[in-house]
Each structure stands twice: as structure tokens, then as C-alpha cells.
Tab-separated table of C-alpha atoms in Angstrom:
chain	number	residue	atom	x	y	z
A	1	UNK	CA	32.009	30.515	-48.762
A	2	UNK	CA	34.158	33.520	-48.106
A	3	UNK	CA	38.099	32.904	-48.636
A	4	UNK	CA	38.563	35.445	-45.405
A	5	UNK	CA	41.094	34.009	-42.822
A	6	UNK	CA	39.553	32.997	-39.734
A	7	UNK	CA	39.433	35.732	-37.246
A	8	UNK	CA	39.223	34.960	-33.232
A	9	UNK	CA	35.364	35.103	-32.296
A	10	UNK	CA	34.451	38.538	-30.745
A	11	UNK	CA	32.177	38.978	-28.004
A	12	UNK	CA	29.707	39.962	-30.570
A	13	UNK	CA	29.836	37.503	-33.421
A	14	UNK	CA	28.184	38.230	-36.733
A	15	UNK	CA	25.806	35.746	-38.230
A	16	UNK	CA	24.104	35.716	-41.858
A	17	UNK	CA	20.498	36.084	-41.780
A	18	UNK	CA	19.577	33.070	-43.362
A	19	UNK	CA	21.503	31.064	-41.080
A	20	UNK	CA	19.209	33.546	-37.631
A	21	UNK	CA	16.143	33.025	-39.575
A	22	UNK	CA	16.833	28.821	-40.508
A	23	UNK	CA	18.090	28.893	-36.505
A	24	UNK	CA	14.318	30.364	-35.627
A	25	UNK	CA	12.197	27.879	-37.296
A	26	UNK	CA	13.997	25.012	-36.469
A	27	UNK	CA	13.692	25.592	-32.833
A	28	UNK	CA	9.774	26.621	-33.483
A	29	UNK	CA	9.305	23.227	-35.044
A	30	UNK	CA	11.153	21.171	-32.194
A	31	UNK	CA	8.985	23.451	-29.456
A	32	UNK	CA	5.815	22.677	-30.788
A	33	UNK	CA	7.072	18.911	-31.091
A	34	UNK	CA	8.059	18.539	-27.736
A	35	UNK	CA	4.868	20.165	-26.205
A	36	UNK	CA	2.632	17.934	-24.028
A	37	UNK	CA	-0.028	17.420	-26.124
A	38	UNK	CA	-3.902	16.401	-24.381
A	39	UNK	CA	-4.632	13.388	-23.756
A	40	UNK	CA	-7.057	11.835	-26.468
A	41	UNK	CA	-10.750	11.355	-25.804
A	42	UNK	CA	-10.531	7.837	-25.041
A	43	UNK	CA	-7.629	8.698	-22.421
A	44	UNK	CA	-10.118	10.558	-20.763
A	45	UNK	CA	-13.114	8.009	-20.992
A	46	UNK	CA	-10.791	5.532	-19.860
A	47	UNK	CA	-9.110	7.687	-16.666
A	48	UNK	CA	-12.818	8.672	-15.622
A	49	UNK	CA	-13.942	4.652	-16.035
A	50	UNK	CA	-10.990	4.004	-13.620
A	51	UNK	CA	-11.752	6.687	-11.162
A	52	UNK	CA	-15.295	5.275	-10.775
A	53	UNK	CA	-14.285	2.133	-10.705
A	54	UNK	CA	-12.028	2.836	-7.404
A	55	UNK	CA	-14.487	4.984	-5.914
A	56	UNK	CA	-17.288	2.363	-6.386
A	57	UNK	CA	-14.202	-0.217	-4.613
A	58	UNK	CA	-13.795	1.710	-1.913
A	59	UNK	CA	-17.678	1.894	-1.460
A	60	UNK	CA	-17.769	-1.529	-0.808
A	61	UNK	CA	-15.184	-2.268	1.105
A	62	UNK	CA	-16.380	-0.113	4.010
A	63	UNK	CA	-19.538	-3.141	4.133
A	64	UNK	CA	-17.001	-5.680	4.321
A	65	UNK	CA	-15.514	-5.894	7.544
A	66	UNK	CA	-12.867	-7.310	9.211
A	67	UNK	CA	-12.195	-9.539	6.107
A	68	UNK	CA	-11.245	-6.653	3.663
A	69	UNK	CA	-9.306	-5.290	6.448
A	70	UNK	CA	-6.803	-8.375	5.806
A	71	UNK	CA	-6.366	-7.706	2.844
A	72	UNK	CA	-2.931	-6.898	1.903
A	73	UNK	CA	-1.905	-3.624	0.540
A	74	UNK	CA	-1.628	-3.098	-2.840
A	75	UNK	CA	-2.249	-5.741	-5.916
A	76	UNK	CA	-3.942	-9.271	-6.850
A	77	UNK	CA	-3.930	-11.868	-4.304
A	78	UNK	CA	-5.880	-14.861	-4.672
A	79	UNK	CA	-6.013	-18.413	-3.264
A	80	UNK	CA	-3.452	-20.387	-1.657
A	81	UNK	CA	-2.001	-23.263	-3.351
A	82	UNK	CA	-2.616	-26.185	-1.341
A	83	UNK	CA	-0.730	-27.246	1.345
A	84	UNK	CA	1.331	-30.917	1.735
A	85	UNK	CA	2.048	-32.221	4.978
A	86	UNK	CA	1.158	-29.095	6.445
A	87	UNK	CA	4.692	-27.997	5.620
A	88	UNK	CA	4.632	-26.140	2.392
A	89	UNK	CA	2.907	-23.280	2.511
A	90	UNK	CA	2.011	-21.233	-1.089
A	91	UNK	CA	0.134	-18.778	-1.863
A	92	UNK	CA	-0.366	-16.541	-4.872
A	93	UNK	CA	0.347	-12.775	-4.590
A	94	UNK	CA	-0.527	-10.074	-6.273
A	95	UNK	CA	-0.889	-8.312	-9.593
A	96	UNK	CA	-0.561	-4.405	-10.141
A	97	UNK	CA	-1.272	-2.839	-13.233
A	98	UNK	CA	-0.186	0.366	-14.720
A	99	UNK	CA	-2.255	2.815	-14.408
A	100	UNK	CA	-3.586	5.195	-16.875
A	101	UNK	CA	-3.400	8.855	-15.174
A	102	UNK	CA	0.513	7.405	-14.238
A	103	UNK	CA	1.318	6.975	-17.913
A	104	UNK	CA	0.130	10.116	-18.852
A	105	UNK	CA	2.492	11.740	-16.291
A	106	UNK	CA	5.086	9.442	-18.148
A	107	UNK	CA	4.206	10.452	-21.428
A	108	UNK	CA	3.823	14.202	-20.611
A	109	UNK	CA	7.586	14.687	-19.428
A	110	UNK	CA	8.750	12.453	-22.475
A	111	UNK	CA	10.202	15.473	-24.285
A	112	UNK	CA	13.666	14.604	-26.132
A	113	UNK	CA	16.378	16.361	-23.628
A	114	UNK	CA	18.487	16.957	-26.418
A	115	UNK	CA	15.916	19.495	-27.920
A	116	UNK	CA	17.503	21.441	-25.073
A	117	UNK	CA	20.611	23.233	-24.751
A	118	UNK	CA	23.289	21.510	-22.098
A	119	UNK	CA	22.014	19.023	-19.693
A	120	UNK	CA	19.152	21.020	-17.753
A	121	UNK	CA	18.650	17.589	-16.022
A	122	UNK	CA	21.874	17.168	-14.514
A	123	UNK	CA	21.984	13.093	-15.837
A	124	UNK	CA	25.162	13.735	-17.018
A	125	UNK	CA	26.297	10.144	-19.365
A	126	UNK	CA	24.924	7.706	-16.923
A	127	UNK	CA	22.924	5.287	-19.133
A	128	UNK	CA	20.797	3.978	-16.621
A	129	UNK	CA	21.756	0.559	-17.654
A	130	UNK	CA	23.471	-0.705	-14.276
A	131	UNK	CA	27.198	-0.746	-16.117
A	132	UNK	CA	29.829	1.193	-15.992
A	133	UNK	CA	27.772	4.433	-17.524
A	134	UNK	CA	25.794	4.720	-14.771
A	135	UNK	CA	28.219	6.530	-12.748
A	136	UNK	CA	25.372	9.268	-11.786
A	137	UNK	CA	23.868	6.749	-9.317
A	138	UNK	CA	25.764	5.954	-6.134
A	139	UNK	CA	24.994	2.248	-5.310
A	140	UNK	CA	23.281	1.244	-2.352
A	141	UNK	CA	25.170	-0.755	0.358
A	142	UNK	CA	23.193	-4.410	0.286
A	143	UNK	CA	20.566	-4.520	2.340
A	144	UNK	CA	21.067	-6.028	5.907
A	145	UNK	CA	17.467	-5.919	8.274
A	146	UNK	CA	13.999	-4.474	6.690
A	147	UNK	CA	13.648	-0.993	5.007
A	148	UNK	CA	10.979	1.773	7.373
A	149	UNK	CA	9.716	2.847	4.158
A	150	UNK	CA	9.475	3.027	0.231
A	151	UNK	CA	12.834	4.311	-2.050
A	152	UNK	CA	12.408	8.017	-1.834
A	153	UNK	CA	10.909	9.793	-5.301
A	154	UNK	CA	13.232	10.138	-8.229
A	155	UNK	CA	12.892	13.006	-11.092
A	156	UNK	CA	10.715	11.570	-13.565
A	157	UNK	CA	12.315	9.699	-16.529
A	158	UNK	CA	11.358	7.846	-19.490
A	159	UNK	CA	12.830	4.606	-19.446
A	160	UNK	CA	14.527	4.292	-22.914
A	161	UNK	CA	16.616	1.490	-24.681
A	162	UNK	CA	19.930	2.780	-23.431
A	163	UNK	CA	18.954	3.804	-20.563
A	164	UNK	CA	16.080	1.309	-19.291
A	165	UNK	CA	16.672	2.208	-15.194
A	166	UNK	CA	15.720	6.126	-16.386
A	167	UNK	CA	13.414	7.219	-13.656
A	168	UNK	CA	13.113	4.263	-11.114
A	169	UNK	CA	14.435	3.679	-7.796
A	170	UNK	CA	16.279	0.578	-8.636
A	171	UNK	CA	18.807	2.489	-10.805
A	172	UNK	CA	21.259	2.393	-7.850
A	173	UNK	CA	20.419	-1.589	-7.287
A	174	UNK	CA	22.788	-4.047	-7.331
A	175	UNK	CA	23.187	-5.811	-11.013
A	176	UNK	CA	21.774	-9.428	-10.833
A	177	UNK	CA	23.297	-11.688	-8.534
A	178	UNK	CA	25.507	-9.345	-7.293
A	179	UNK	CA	22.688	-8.002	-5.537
A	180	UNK	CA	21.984	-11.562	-3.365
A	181	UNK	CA	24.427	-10.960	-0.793
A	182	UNK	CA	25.009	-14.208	1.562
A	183	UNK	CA	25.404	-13.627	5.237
A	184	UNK	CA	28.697	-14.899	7.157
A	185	UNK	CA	27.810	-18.643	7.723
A	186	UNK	CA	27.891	-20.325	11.200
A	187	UNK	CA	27.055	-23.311	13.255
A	188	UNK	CA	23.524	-22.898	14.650
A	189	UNK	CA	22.444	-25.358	17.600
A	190	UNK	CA	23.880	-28.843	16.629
A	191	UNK	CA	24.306	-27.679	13.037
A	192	UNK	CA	27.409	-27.342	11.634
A	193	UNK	CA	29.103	-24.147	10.020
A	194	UNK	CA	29.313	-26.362	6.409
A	195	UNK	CA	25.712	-27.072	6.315
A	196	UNK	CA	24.927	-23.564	7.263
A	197	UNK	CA	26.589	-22.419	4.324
A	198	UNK	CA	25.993	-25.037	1.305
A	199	UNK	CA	21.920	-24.175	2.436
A	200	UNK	CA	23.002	-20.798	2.110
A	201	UNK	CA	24.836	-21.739	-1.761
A	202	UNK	CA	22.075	-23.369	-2.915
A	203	UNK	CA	19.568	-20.513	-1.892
A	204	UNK	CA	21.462	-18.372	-3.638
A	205	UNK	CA	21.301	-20.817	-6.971
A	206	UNK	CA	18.103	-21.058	-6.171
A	207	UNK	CA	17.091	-17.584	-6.604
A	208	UNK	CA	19.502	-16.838	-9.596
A	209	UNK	CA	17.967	-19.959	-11.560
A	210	UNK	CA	14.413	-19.074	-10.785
A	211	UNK	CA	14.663	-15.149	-11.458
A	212	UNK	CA	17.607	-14.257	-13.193
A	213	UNK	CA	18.962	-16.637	-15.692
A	214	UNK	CA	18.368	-15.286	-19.273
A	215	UNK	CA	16.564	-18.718	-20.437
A	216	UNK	CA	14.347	-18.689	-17.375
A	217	UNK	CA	13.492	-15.149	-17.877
A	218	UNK	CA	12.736	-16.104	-21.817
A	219	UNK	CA	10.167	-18.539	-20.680
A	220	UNK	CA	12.157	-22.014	-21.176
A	221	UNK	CA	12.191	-24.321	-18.854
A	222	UNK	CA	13.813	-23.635	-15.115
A	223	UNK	CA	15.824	-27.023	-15.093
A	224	UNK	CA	18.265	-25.645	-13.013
A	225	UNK	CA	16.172	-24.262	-10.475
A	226	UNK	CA	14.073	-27.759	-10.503
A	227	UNK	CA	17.090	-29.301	-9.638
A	228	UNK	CA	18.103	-27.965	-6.450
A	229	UNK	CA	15.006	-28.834	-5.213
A	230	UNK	CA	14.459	-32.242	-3.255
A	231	UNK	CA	12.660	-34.674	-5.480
A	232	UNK	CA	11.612	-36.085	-2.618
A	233	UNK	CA	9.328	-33.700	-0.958
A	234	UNK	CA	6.196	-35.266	-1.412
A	235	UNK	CA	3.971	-33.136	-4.097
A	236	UNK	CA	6.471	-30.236	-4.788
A	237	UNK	CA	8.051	-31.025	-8.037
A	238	UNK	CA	5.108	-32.723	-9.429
A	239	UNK	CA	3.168	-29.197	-8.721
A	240	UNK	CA	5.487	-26.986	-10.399
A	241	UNK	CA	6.132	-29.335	-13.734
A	242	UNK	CA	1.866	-29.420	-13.713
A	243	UNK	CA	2.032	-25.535	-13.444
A	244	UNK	CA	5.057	-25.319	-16.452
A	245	UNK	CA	3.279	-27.810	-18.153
A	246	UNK	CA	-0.228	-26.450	-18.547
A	247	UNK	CA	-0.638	-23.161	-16.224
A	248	UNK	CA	-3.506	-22.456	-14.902
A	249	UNK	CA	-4.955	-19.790	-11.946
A	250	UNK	CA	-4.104	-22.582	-9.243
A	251	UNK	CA	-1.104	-24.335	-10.723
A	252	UNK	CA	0.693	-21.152	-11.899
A	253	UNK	CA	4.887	-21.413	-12.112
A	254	UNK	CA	4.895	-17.681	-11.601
A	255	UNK	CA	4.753	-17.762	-8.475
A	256	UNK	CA	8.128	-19.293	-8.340
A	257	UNK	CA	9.754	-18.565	-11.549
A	258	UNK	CA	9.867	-15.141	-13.356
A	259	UNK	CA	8.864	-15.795	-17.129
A	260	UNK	CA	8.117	-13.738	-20.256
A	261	UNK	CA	6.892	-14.451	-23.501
A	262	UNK	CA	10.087	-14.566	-25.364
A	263	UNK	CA	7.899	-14.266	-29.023
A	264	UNK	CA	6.127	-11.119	-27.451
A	265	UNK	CA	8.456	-9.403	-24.580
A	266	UNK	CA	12.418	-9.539	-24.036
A	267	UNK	CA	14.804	-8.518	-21.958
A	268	UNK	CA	16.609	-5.219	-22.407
A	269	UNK	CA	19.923	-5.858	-22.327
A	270	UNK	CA	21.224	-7.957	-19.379
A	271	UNK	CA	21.052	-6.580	-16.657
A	272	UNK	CA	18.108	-7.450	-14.257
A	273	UNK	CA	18.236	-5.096	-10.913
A	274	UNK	CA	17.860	-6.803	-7.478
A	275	UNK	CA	17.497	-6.018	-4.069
A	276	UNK	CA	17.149	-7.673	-0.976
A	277	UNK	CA	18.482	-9.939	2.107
A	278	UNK	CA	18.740	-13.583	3.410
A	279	UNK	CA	18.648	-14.884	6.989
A	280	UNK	CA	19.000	-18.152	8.285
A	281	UNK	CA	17.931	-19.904	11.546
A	282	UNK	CA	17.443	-23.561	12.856
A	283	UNK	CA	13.601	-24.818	12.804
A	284	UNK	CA	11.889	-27.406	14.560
A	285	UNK	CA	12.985	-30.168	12.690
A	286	UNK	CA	16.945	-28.899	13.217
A	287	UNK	CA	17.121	-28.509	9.306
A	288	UNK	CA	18.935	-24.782	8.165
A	289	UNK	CA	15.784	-22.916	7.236
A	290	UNK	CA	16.730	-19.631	4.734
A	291	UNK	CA	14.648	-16.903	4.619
A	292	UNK	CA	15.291	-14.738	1.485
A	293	UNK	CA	13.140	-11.749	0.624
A	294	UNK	CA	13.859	-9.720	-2.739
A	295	UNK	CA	12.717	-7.668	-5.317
A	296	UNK	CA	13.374	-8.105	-9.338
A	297	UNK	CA	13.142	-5.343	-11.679
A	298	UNK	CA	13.108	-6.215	-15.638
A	299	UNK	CA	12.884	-3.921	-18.228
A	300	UNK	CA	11.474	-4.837	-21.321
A	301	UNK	CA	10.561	-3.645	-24.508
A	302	UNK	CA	8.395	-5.522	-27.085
A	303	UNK	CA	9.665	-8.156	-29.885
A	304	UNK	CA	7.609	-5.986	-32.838
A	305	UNK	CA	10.429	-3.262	-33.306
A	306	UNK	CA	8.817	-1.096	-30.981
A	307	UNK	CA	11.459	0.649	-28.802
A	308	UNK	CA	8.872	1.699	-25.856
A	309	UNK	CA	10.605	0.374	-22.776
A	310	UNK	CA	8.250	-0.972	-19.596
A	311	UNK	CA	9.163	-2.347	-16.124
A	312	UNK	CA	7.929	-4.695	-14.258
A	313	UNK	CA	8.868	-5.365	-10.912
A	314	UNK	CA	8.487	-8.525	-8.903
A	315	UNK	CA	9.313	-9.173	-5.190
A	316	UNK	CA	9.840	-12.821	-4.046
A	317	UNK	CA	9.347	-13.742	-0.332
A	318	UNK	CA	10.638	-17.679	0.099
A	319	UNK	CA	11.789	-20.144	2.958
A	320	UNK	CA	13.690	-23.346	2.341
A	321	UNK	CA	15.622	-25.782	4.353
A	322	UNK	CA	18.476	-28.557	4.218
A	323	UNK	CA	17.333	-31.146	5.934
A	324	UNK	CA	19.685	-34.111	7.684
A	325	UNK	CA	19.879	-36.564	5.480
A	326	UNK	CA	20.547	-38.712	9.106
A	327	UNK	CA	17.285	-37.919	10.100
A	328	UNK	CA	14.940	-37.742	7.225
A	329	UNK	CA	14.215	-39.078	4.208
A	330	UNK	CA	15.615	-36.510	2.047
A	331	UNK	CA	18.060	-35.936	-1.098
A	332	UNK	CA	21.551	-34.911	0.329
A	333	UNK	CA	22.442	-31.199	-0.521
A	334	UNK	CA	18.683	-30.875	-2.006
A	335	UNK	CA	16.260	-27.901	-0.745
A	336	UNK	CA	12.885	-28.123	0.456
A	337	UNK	CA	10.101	-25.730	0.052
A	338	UNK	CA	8.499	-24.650	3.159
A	339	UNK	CA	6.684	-21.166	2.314
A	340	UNK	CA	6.811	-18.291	-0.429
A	341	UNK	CA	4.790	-15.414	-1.083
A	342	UNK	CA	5.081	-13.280	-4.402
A	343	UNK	CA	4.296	-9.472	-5.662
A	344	UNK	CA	4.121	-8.715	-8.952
A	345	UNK	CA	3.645	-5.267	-10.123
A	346	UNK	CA	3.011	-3.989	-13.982
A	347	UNK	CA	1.381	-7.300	-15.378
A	348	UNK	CA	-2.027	-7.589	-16.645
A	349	UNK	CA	-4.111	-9.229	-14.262
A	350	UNK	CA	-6.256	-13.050	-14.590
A	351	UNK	CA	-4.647	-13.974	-17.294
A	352	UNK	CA	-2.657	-17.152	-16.584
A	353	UNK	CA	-0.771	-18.591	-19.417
A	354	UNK	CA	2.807	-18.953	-17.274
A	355	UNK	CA	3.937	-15.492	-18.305
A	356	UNK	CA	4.379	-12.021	-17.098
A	357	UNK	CA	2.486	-9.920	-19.384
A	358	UNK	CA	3.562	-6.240	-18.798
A	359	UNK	CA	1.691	-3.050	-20.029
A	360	UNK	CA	2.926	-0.403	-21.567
A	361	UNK	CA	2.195	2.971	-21.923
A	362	UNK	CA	1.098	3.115	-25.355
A	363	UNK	CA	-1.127	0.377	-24.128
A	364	UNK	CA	-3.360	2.406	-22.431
A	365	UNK	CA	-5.329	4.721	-25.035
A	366	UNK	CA	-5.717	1.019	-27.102
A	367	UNK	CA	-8.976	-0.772	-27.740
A	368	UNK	CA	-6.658	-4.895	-27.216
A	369	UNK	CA	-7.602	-6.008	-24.082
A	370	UNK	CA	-4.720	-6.180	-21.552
A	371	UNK	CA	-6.527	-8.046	-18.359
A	372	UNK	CA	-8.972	-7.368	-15.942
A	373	UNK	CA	-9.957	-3.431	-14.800
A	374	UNK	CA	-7.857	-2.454	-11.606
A	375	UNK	CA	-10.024	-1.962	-9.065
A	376	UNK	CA	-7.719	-2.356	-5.812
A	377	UNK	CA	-5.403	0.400	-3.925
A	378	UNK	CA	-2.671	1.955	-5.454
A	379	UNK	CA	0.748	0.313	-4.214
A	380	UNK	CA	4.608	1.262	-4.555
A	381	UNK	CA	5.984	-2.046	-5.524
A	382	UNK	CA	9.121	-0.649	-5.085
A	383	UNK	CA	8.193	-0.528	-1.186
A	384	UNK	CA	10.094	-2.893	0.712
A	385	UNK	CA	8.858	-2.072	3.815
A	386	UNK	CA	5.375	-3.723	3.602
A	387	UNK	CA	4.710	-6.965	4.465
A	388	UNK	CA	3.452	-9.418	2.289
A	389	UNK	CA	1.679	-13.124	2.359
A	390	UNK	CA	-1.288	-11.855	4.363
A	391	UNK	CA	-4.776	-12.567	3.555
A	392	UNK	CA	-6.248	-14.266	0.573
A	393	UNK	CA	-8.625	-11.859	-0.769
A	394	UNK	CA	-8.485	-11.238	-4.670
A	395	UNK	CA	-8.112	-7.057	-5.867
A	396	UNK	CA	-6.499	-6.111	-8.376
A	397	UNK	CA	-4.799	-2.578	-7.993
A	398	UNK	CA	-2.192	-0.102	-9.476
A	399	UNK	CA	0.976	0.916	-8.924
A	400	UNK	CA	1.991	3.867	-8.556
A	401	UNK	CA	5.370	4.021	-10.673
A	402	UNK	CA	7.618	1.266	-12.395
């Protein structure tokens, strides 16, 4: 080390050699490790498998008529779940998958930013996590009547640890329940202001117990949610605690409560984003009927060390009412179910042990078996615009980002 003062930096500073030439290679080596590199042989076998397998879908649908044409767009749909007293309606909706030519995409812009110099990206220090870091995103003003059409496109991100929202959407969501936004109660008909708005409370509970509290999420038990619901409509309970109890492809609790695999999957963090709206009206039997429709997103990252982050997004269409307990047999301040409809998108399809099981990218060029082959359209399930809970037909499709 010289013992020369420091001198101001020139306009032309001098640098050693070694220091250029150590510069140089460095900057080869983190080139060449950032390159997209082809994808592997089985990538390929297993893109071209799914190509046929779509073309060979859409093939047959063309024979089928008027009944594939009520098909819903997008994932896995199969059979209702039975009705009781003609008054419950349920019906399971759809899986989507992730599909192989998407990850690809994913894993070919998955270069490390900071091999670059400054912040070509323009993300600034938003972490993508939903807290205060995420400053980059503007947040969207809650949601008041139905979208025209799917979230524009976002630059493409890899979702990381710190920043799990990288690259989707939902990044300018509301966090969690701050996202369930109650509309200004009042009377309706004969019914009062106050019942308007503790059917509006316990919706609200509702949806936070079934979808976004941590132990729920982790695959325990949804006591709370069970217990706003009236133990005395007739079949309801005893369905869902036969679903939690030993799920199966008719009795399945995810089609009411989002659940993971806590041994397998967790959470990232805490934040779970949510979007979506509630509206209320009297029905024919002068109960408060609520009409919530809204869309999860949970990032996760496996429970092996592994610090690849996936998404999986689930949208939740339910009605329930509050009953007069002057009129009907019913549990004062207790909800009944009267119809819900589900989307799930980015979790392996027929399998039906109770849990989400979402795929990852790395997933993809593996021999395991993650579920059934995707044969069914590719959907945005970050569309809010579509309608869902029409048609019973099974597919099974993709999706076409997380």
C-alpha cells in the first residue's frame, strides 16, 4: 500500500493492472453465470408432451357440443357437492397447474440484478412483501362493482424470500383483512340497519377464519370459522367435519377453507394478499343474504431449506345469510350457507388429501409425480372479471402466471 496522501479523483483515474485484469474475469465469470442456459432434454420432452396433450384436448372438444361449451374457463371443475333442502348449493371449482413453457420464462429472466450495475429495473427497495418496503407499488383503491378485465401485465419477476409479491399483480393488493372492505350497512325491507351489519361482521370473520388465519392456512383445524356457522342448518357442519376429517374428491374442506401442508409448504412471511368485494341484499326468506367474492394469493416456499418461492392463488365466491331467529329455527347471530364456488390456481390436480399442493418451478424438469397432466385452457387466475360456478365438467388446465 502506497503511503501517498489521497489526492481528489481526476476525471481520468489510474488503476493497477491487476486490480483491470481481476475486474475482467470476475465480470466474465458472473456473465456466463447469469446466462439463460437451454432447457434440459426432459424440459423439452415434457413441453412437447404438453403441447400434444392440448392440441389432442382441443380435438375433442369440437365433438362435444353444447356441453363443453359450459364449461367454465380455465381450471378443474368437477361435481357438485350435494345439495340440502335445496338451499345450499356447492360445488367444486377448479384446479390450474403451472405450466412448464411458463416456468421456463420464469427461470430464464432469473438472473441476480445485482450482477448489474445500478437498478436497470427501476424496483428501487420495494420488497414486494406488502409492508412498508413496498413503496414502489401504489395500492389499489378496494374494489367496489366487478373488474372488465384481468390486472394488466407486470415486468417479469422472480418471486424471492424477501420479496415473495416480485412479479405478480397482487403486489399492489390490500394485506389480509385489510383487503375485505365492508360496505356502509343499512336497513333493507323490514330488516333492520343492526342485522344488516352483524351479517356483514360475521362475513367478514368468516372469510378471515377460513382463508387467512395463520393456523388455518397451516392446515389445523378452522374452529373459528366452524363456529360462525349455524349448527343448525341441517347437513352443513356435519359435511365439512367429514371433509376435515377424512377428505376425499366429494367431501373436500378446500373448497371452503384454504389449507397447506404445514410439514411440506409454509407461509412466507405473513402477509397473504386479497382482493375483492361484498354486497348484501334481502332474499326470499327476508334473512340478510352476503355475497362476497375474493381472491387469495399465498406465497410459499418449501419446509426442506429450499428458498424457491411459488404462488398460489385462490378465488372464493360465497353467499350466506342471518336468518330471524323469530321466524326460523336458527342459532341467533349464526350464518348459513346458501352457495359458494371456488378457483384454485397453481395446485396439482386429483389429489385430495385436504391440502393445497402447489408446484414449483424446479418441479417441472423432475421425474416425482405432482398430479394429473393439464389438459384444459390456459386461465389468468388473477382475472377477476370471469365468472365462475358454471358448469360441472372436469379439465384440468394452466395458468398462465402466479
Amino acid at each position: 500500500m502506497s503511503d501517498k496522501p489521497a489526492e481528489e479523483p481526476s476525471s481520468n483515474p489510474e488503476i493497477p493492472d491487476d486490480v483491470w485484469e481481476q475486474f475482467a474475469r470476475d465480470t466474465e465469470r458472473d456473465i456466463r453465470a447469469s446466462a439463460p442456459k437451454e432447457p434440459s432434454a426432459r424440459a423439452r420432452e415434457v413441453t412437447e408432451r404438453l403441447k400434444r396433450s392440448e392440441a389432442e384436448s382441443k380435438a375433442k372438444s369440437k365433438g362435444k357440443g353444447k356441453k363443453k361449451g359450459h364449461e367454465p374457463e380455465g381450471w378443474r371443475t368437477g361435481p357438485a357437492w350435494q345439495e340440502m333442502n335445496g338451499r345450499a348449493a356447492r360445488r367444486r371449482r377448479v384446479w390450474a397447474v403451472l405450466g412448464l413453457p411458463l416456468a421456463i420464462a420464469v427461470a430464464v429472466v432469473a438472473m441476480k440484478p445485482s450482477l448489474i450495475p445500478g437498478d436497470p429495473f427501476g424496483k428501487g427497495n420495494g420488497n414486494g412483501t406488502g409492508g412498508a418496503g413496498a413503496a414502489a407499488a401504489s395500492p389499489l383503491a378496494p374494489e367496489t362493482a366487478a373488474p372488465t378485465a384481468a390486472p394488466s401485465a407486470v415486468d417479469p419477476e422472480v418471486p424471492t424470500l424477501d420479496r415473495p409479491f416480485a412479479g405478480s399483480p397482487a403486489l399492489n393488493w390490500a394485506d389480509g383483512a385489510a383487503g375485505i372492505v365492508l360496505p356502509k350497512a343499512k336497513a333493507v325491507g323490514a330488516l333492520s340497519k343492526a342485522r344488516v351489519q352483524l351479517a356483514l361482521q360475521q362475513t367478514e370473520k368468516f372469510l378471515v377464519a377460513a382463508n387467512l388465519d395463520p393456523k388455518t392456512i397451516a392446515g389445523a383445524r378452522p374452529t373459528t370459522a366452524l363456529g360462525i356457522l349455524d349448527p343448525q342448518q341441517p347437513g352443513m357442519l356435519d359435511e365439512l367435519n367429514t371433509s376435515l376429517r377424512t377428505p376425499t374428491e366429494t367431501h373436500n374442506p378446500l373448497l371452503l377453507f384454504s389449507r397447506f401442508n404445514s410439514k411440506d409448504i409454509r407461509l412466507v412471511g405473513d402477509v397473504v394478499k386479497t382482493r375483492g368485494r361484498i354486497t348484501f341484499k334481502t332474499n326470499s326468506r327476508s334473512g340478510v343474504e352476503v355475497h362476497a367474492d375474493y381472491t387469495f394469493v399465498y406465497p410459499l416456499v418449501r419446509t426442506d431449506g429450499s428458498t424457491e418461492v411459488a404462488r398460489t392463488i385462490v378465488r372464493r365466491v360465497i353467499d350466506l345469510e342471518l336468518l330471524d331467529p323469530a321466524r326460523y329455527q336458527v342459532t341467533p347471530g349464526r350464518l348459513n350457507v346458501v352457495h359458494y364456488d371456488s378457483d384454485f390456481g397453481n395446485s396439482a390436480c386429483d389429489v385430495y388429501d385436504g391440502y393445497f399442493h402447489p408446484e414449483f418451478t424446479s418441479d417441472l424438469t423432475s421425474d416425482e409425480p405432482t398430479g394429473a397432466t393439464p389438459s384444459g385452457p390456459t386461465t389468468d387466475p388473477y382475472d377477476r372479471s370471469r365468472e365462475i360456478g358454471e358448469g360441472e365438467n372436469e379439465s384440468c388446465g394452466t395458468v398462465s402466471r402466479t
